[in-house]
Amino acid sequence: MIDYQSKIYGLVLSGGKSTRMGNDKGLIDYHGIPQREYLYNLLNEVCDKTFLSVRDEQKDKLTENFDCIVDENKYRGPLNGILSAHAKHPNVAWLVLACDLPLINAKSITALIAKRDITKVATSYATKESNLPEPLVAIWEPAGLEKAISYMKTAGSSCPRKFLINSDAKLVHPEQDVVLHNANSLEEYEFALSKINK
């Protein structure tokens, strides 16, 4: 019998419209290659399988080097991509990374996996400053994603953070909060570049 509980699949969320940044955040080059490819490679090192989460119109523009899951558009917001992946592979946990995380690294990902608690809905990073879950830097358990489906049917909000705040999630703090920096604007992009260049 396959032990699905131990399996972790990686998911790079790259199907957003990137309206604040003005261009596709997944294509920004921070590390010598497009960001979504950089994150895909990081996850591929530690996960049983890895996928890019994309919109339907993005899939034809990708090379054959990536396994993709196309958004089903049953839900709103980032949970759309996560729950689309869960629908394809419902018995595995998903280590989810948003494509706007230029400072995340292999050490941080490995540390999150080491602290995974399969009895919780998810194991999520949280900054020490806010102590709020970062649902797009998290390992989502299959049972937790089933609960998220129920939540989306009745909740007024599609915010995955609100779901984790109101659920039994395990929070993990990184060594440095800066690894969770989101680059959604030009100013945040330039800040990330300054840290990388150091």
mmCIF file of C-alpha atoms in Angstrom:
data_model
loop_
_atom_site.group_PDB
_atom_site.id
_atom_site.type_symbol
_atom_site.label_atom_id
_atom_site.label_comp_id
_atom_site.label_asym_id
_atom_site.label_seq_id
_atom_site.Cartn_x
_atom_site.Cartn_y
_atom_site.Cartn_z
ATOM 1 C CA MET A 1 0.000 0.000 0.000
ATOM 2 C CA ILE A 2 1.294 3.454 -0.928
ATOM 3 C CA ASP A 3 1.802 5.797 2.014
ATOM 4 C CA TYR A 4 0.168 8.888 0.558
ATOM 5 C CA GLN A 5 0.433 10.746 3.865
ATOM 6 C CA SER A 6 4.186 11.063 3.423
ATOM 7 C CA LYS A 7 3.972 12.306 -0.160
ATOM 8 C CA ILE A 8 4.471 15.993 -0.879
ATOM 9 C CA TYR A 9 3.880 17.462 -4.326
ATOM 10 C CA GLY A 10 5.191 20.918 -5.129
ATOM 11 C CA LEU A 11 3.039 23.639 -6.682
ATOM 12 C CA VAL A 12 4.288 26.961 -8.046
ATOM 13 C CA LEU A 13 1.336 29.350 -8.277
ATOM 14 C CA SER A 14 1.991 31.284 -11.485
ATOM 15 C CA GLY A 15 -1.513 31.831 -12.841
ATOM 16 C CA GLY A 16 -2.105 35.313 -11.406
ATOM 17 C CA LYS A 17 -2.624 38.354 -13.602
ATOM 18 C CA SER A 18 0.235 40.374 -11.957
ATOM 19 C CA THR A 19 -1.751 43.589 -12.298
ATOM 20 C CA ARG A 20 0.169 45.537 -9.642
ATOM 21 C CA MET A 21 3.574 44.569 -11.037
ATOM 22 C CA GLY A 22 2.508 45.351 -14.593
ATOM 23 C CA ASN A 23 4.121 42.236 -16.093
ATOM 24 C CA ASP A 24 4.065 38.499 -15.366
ATOM 25 C CA LYS A 25 5.808 37.957 -12.002
ATOM 26 C CA GLY A 26 6.587 34.385 -12.962
ATOM 27 C CA LEU A 27 8.777 35.585 -15.837
ATOM 28 C CA ILE A 28 10.880 38.058 -13.819
ATOM 29 C CA ASP A 29 14.564 37.108 -13.716
ATOM 30 C CA TYR A 30 16.032 37.347 -10.215
ATOM 31 C CA HIS A 31 18.393 34.356 -10.346
ATOM 32 C CA GLY A 32 19.381 34.017 -14.018
ATOM 33 C CA ILE A 33 16.168 32.255 -15.073
ATOM 34 C CA PRO A 34 12.435 33.127 -14.903
ATOM 35 C CA GLN A 35 11.177 33.116 -11.324
ATOM 36 C CA ARG A 36 8.591 30.379 -11.835
ATOM 37 C CA GLU A 37 11.318 28.132 -13.259
ATOM 38 C CA TYR A 38 13.614 28.940 -10.320
ATOM 39 C CA LEU A 39 10.903 27.990 -7.798
ATOM 40 C CA TYR A 40 9.945 24.897 -9.808
ATOM 41 C CA ASN A 41 13.561 23.708 -9.644
ATOM 42 C CA LEU A 42 13.745 24.367 -5.880
ATOM 43 C CA LEU A 43 10.611 22.322 -5.247
ATOM 44 C CA ASN A 44 11.706 19.589 -7.622
ATOM 45 C CA GLU A 45 14.700 18.926 -5.372
ATOM 46 C CA VAL A 46 12.564 18.137 -2.309
ATOM 47 C CA CYS A 47 9.102 17.072 -3.528
ATOM 48 C CA ASP A 48 7.909 13.773 -4.987
ATOM 49 C CA LYS A 49 6.587 15.663 -8.035
ATOM 50 C CA THR A 50 6.305 19.333 -8.942
ATOM 51 C CA PHE A 51 3.788 21.278 -11.011
ATOM 52 C CA LEU A 52 3.229 24.799 -12.298
ATOM 53 C CA SER A 53 -0.241 26.160 -11.632
ATOM 54 C CA VAL A 54 -1.247 28.152 -14.723
ATOM 55 C CA ARG A 55 -4.198 29.741 -16.476
ATOM 56 C CA ASP A 56 -5.447 27.997 -19.599
ATOM 57 C CA GLU A 57 -3.998 30.646 -21.921
ATOM 58 C CA GLN A 58 -0.533 30.288 -20.349
ATOM 59 C CA LYS A 59 -0.077 26.567 -20.963
ATOM 60 C CA ASP A 60 0.742 26.781 -24.677
ATOM 61 C CA LYS A 61 3.566 29.248 -23.947
ATOM 62 C CA LEU A 62 5.417 26.817 -21.665
ATOM 63 C CA THR A 63 8.084 24.368 -22.755
ATOM 64 C CA GLU A 64 7.706 20.633 -22.240
ATOM 65 C CA ASN A 65 10.114 20.825 -19.279
ATOM 66 C CA PHE A 66 7.279 21.569 -16.857
ATOM 67 C CA ASP A 67 4.388 19.521 -15.552
ATOM 68 C CA CYS A 68 1.399 21.868 -15.374
ATOM 69 C CA ILE A 69 -2.003 21.954 -13.742
ATOM 70 C CA VAL A 70 -4.446 24.312 -15.404
ATOM 71 C CA ASP A 71 -6.759 26.281 -13.116
ATOM 72 C CA GLU A 72 -10.270 24.854 -13.134
ATOM 73 C CA ASN A 73 -11.780 28.251 -12.218
ATOM 74 C CA LYS A 74 -14.216 26.775 -9.715
ATOM 75 C CA TYR A 75 -13.003 29.078 -6.950
ATOM 76 C CA ARG A 76 -11.805 32.643 -6.427
ATOM 77 C CA GLY A 77 -8.307 33.833 -5.617
ATOM 78 C CA PRO A 78 -5.187 31.758 -4.897
ATOM 79 C CA LEU A 79 -7.236 28.835 -3.571
ATOM 80 C CA ASN A 80 -8.363 28.335 -7.169
ATOM 81 C CA GLY A 81 -4.905 27.062 -8.156
ATOM 82 C CA ILE A 82 -4.377 25.069 -4.962
ATOM 83 C CA LEU A 83 -7.767 23.362 -5.114
ATOM 84 C CA SER A 84 -7.345 22.676 -8.849
ATOM 85 C CA ALA A 85 -4.144 20.794 -7.958
ATOM 86 C CA HIS A 86 -5.923 18.986 -5.111
ATOM 87 C CA ALA A 87 -8.634 17.874 -7.562
ATOM 88 C CA LYS A 88 -5.974 16.258 -9.782
ATOM 89 C CA HIS A 89 -4.090 14.581 -6.920
ATOM 90 C CA PRO A 90 -6.373 14.515 -3.860
ATOM 91 C CA ASN A 91 -4.346 12.123 -1.711
ATOM 92 C CA VAL A 92 -1.098 14.066 -1.410
ATOM 93 C CA ALA A 93 0.010 17.137 0.489
ATOM 94 C CA TRP A 94 0.884 20.225 -1.556
ATOM 95 C CA LEU A 95 3.883 22.419 -0.811
ATOM 96 C CA VAL A 96 2.689 25.687 -2.322
ATOM 97 C CA LEU A 97 4.876 28.635 -3.327
ATOM 98 C CA ALA A 98 3.617 31.839 -4.895
ATOM 99 C CA CYS A 99 5.748 33.043 -7.790
ATOM 100 C CA ASP A 100 6.310 36.441 -6.132
ATOM 101 C CA LEU A 101 8.798 35.114 -3.543
ATOM 102 C CA PRO A 102 12.241 36.089 -4.880
ATOM 103 C CA LEU A 103 14.081 35.555 -1.580
ATOM 104 C CA ILE A 104 12.823 32.088 -0.664
ATOM 105 C CA ASN A 105 15.586 29.488 -0.769
ATOM 106 C CA ALA A 106 16.241 25.773 -0.488
ATOM 107 C CA LYS A 107 17.200 26.011 3.190
ATOM 108 C CA SER A 108 13.881 27.652 4.090
ATOM 109 C CA ILE A 109 11.878 25.089 2.120
ATOM 110 C CA THR A 110 13.722 22.175 3.721
ATOM 111 C CA ALA A 111 13.137 23.670 7.187
ATOM 112 C CA LEU A 112 9.399 23.943 6.502
ATOM 113 C CA ILE A 113 9.231 20.289 5.417
ATOM 114 C CA ALA A 114 11.142 19.217 8.537
ATOM 115 C CA LYS A 115 8.484 20.869 10.739
ATOM 116 C CA ARG A 116 5.484 19.501 8.837
ATOM 117 C CA ASP A 117 2.627 18.282 11.015
ATOM 118 C CA ILE A 118 0.300 15.967 9.087
ATOM 119 C CA THR A 119 -2.355 16.229 11.826
ATOM 120 C CA LYS A 120 -2.936 19.926 11.025
ATOM 121 C CA VAL A 121 -4.780 21.380 8.028
ATOM 122 C CA ALA A 122 -1.484 22.924 6.912
ATOM 123 C CA THR A 123 2.031 23.750 8.038
ATOM 124 C CA SER A 124 2.566 27.381 7.133
ATOM 125 C CA TYR A 125 5.349 29.892 7.420
ATOM 126 C CA ALA A 126 4.541 33.044 9.388
ATOM 127 C CA THR A 127 6.710 36.087 9.924
ATOM 128 C CA LYS A 128 7.865 36.700 13.481
ATOM 129 C CA GLU A 129 6.628 40.273 13.116
ATOM 130 C CA SER A 130 3.002 39.456 12.252
ATOM 131 C CA ASN A 131 2.658 35.805 13.347
ATOM 132 C CA LEU A 132 0.050 35.474 10.581
ATOM 133 C CA PRO A 133 0.068 32.404 8.323
ATOM 134 C CA GLU A 134 1.538 32.753 4.840
ATOM 135 C CA PRO A 135 -0.768 30.355 2.972
ATOM 136 C CA LEU A 136 1.271 30.624 -0.223
ATOM 137 C CA VAL A 137 4.406 29.379 1.541
ATOM 138 C CA ALA A 138 2.827 26.347 3.145
ATOM 139 C CA ILE A 139 2.302 22.598 3.061
ATOM 140 C CA TRP A 140 -1.414 21.913 2.678
ATOM 141 C CA GLU A 141 -2.597 18.504 3.868
ATOM 142 C CA PRO A 142 -5.283 16.607 1.896
ATOM 143 C CA ALA A 143 -7.782 16.792 4.784
ATOM 144 C CA GLY A 144 -7.099 20.507 5.122
ATOM 145 C CA LEU A 145 -7.856 21.070 1.449
ATOM 146 C CA GLU A 146 -11.125 19.190 1.810
ATOM 147 C CA LYS A 147 -12.012 21.580 4.626
ATOM 148 C CA ALA A 148 -11.009 24.506 2.400
ATOM 149 C CA ILE A 149 -13.507 23.321 -0.228
ATOM 150 C CA SER A 150 -16.278 23.384 2.371
ATOM 151 C CA TYR A 151 -15.066 26.797 3.546
ATOM 152 C CA MET A 152 -15.216 28.227 0.011
ATOM 153 C CA LYS A 153 -18.838 27.089 -0.354
ATOM 154 C CA THR A 154 -20.021 29.080 2.646
ATOM 155 C CA ALA A 155 -17.444 31.798 3.408
ATOM 156 C CA GLY A 156 -17.884 35.385 2.310
ATOM 157 C CA SER A 157 -14.118 35.578 1.695
ATOM 158 C CA SER A 158 -11.894 33.518 -0.590
ATOM 159 C CA CYS A 159 -8.793 34.518 1.375
ATOM 160 C CA PRO A 160 -6.647 31.461 2.196
ATOM 161 C CA ARG A 161 -5.042 33.332 5.096
ATOM 162 C CA LYS A 162 -8.431 33.814 6.762
ATOM 163 C CA PHE A 163 -9.101 30.116 6.324
ATOM 164 C CA LEU A 164 -5.818 29.183 8.046
ATOM 165 C CA ILE A 165 -6.336 31.735 10.841
ATOM 166 C CA ASN A 166 -9.663 30.100 11.629
ATOM 167 C CA SER A 167 -8.367 26.530 11.257
ATOM 168 C CA ASP A 168 -5.957 24.257 13.105
ATOM 169 C CA ALA A 169 -2.790 25.155 11.221
ATOM 170 C CA LYS A 170 0.790 24.828 12.423
ATOM 171 C CA LEU A 171 2.823 28.030 12.131
ATOM 172 C CA VAL A 172 6.573 27.955 11.542
ATOM 173 C CA HIS A 173 8.862 30.980 11.745
ATOM 174 C CA PRO A 174 11.778 31.343 9.330
ATOM 175 C CA GLU A 175 15.230 32.289 10.576
ATOM 176 C CA GLN A 176 14.733 35.664 8.890
ATOM 177 C CA ASP A 177 11.383 37.175 7.945
ATOM 178 C CA VAL A 178 12.867 38.618 4.759
ATOM 179 C CA VAL A 179 12.753 35.223 2.984
ATOM 180 C CA LEU A 180 8.956 35.637 2.889
ATOM 181 C CA HIS A 181 9.165 39.010 1.108
ATOM 182 C CA ASN A 182 6.498 39.368 -1.593
ATOM 183 C CA ALA A 183 7.479 41.351 -4.691
ATOM 184 C CA ASN A 184 4.224 42.652 -6.137
ATOM 185 C CA SER A 185 5.303 46.156 -7.119
ATOM 186 C CA LEU A 186 8.324 47.849 -8.674
ATOM 187 C CA GLU A 187 9.468 49.083 -5.267
ATOM 188 C CA GLU A 188 9.258 45.577 -3.789
ATOM 189 C CA TYR A 189 11.055 44.191 -6.863
ATOM 190 C CA GLU A 190 13.929 46.638 -6.359
ATOM 191 C CA PHE A 191 14.144 45.757 -2.655
ATOM 192 C CA ALA A 192 14.405 42.060 -3.524
ATOM 193 C CA LEU A 193 17.118 42.742 -6.095
ATOM 194 C CA SER A 194 19.115 44.721 -3.526
ATOM 195 C CA LYS A 195 19.014 41.754 -1.136
ATOM 196 C CA ILE A 196 19.948 39.262 -3.853
ATOM 197 C CA ASN A 197 22.823 41.400 -5.091
ATOM 198 C CA LYS A 198 24.268 41.565 -1.565
#
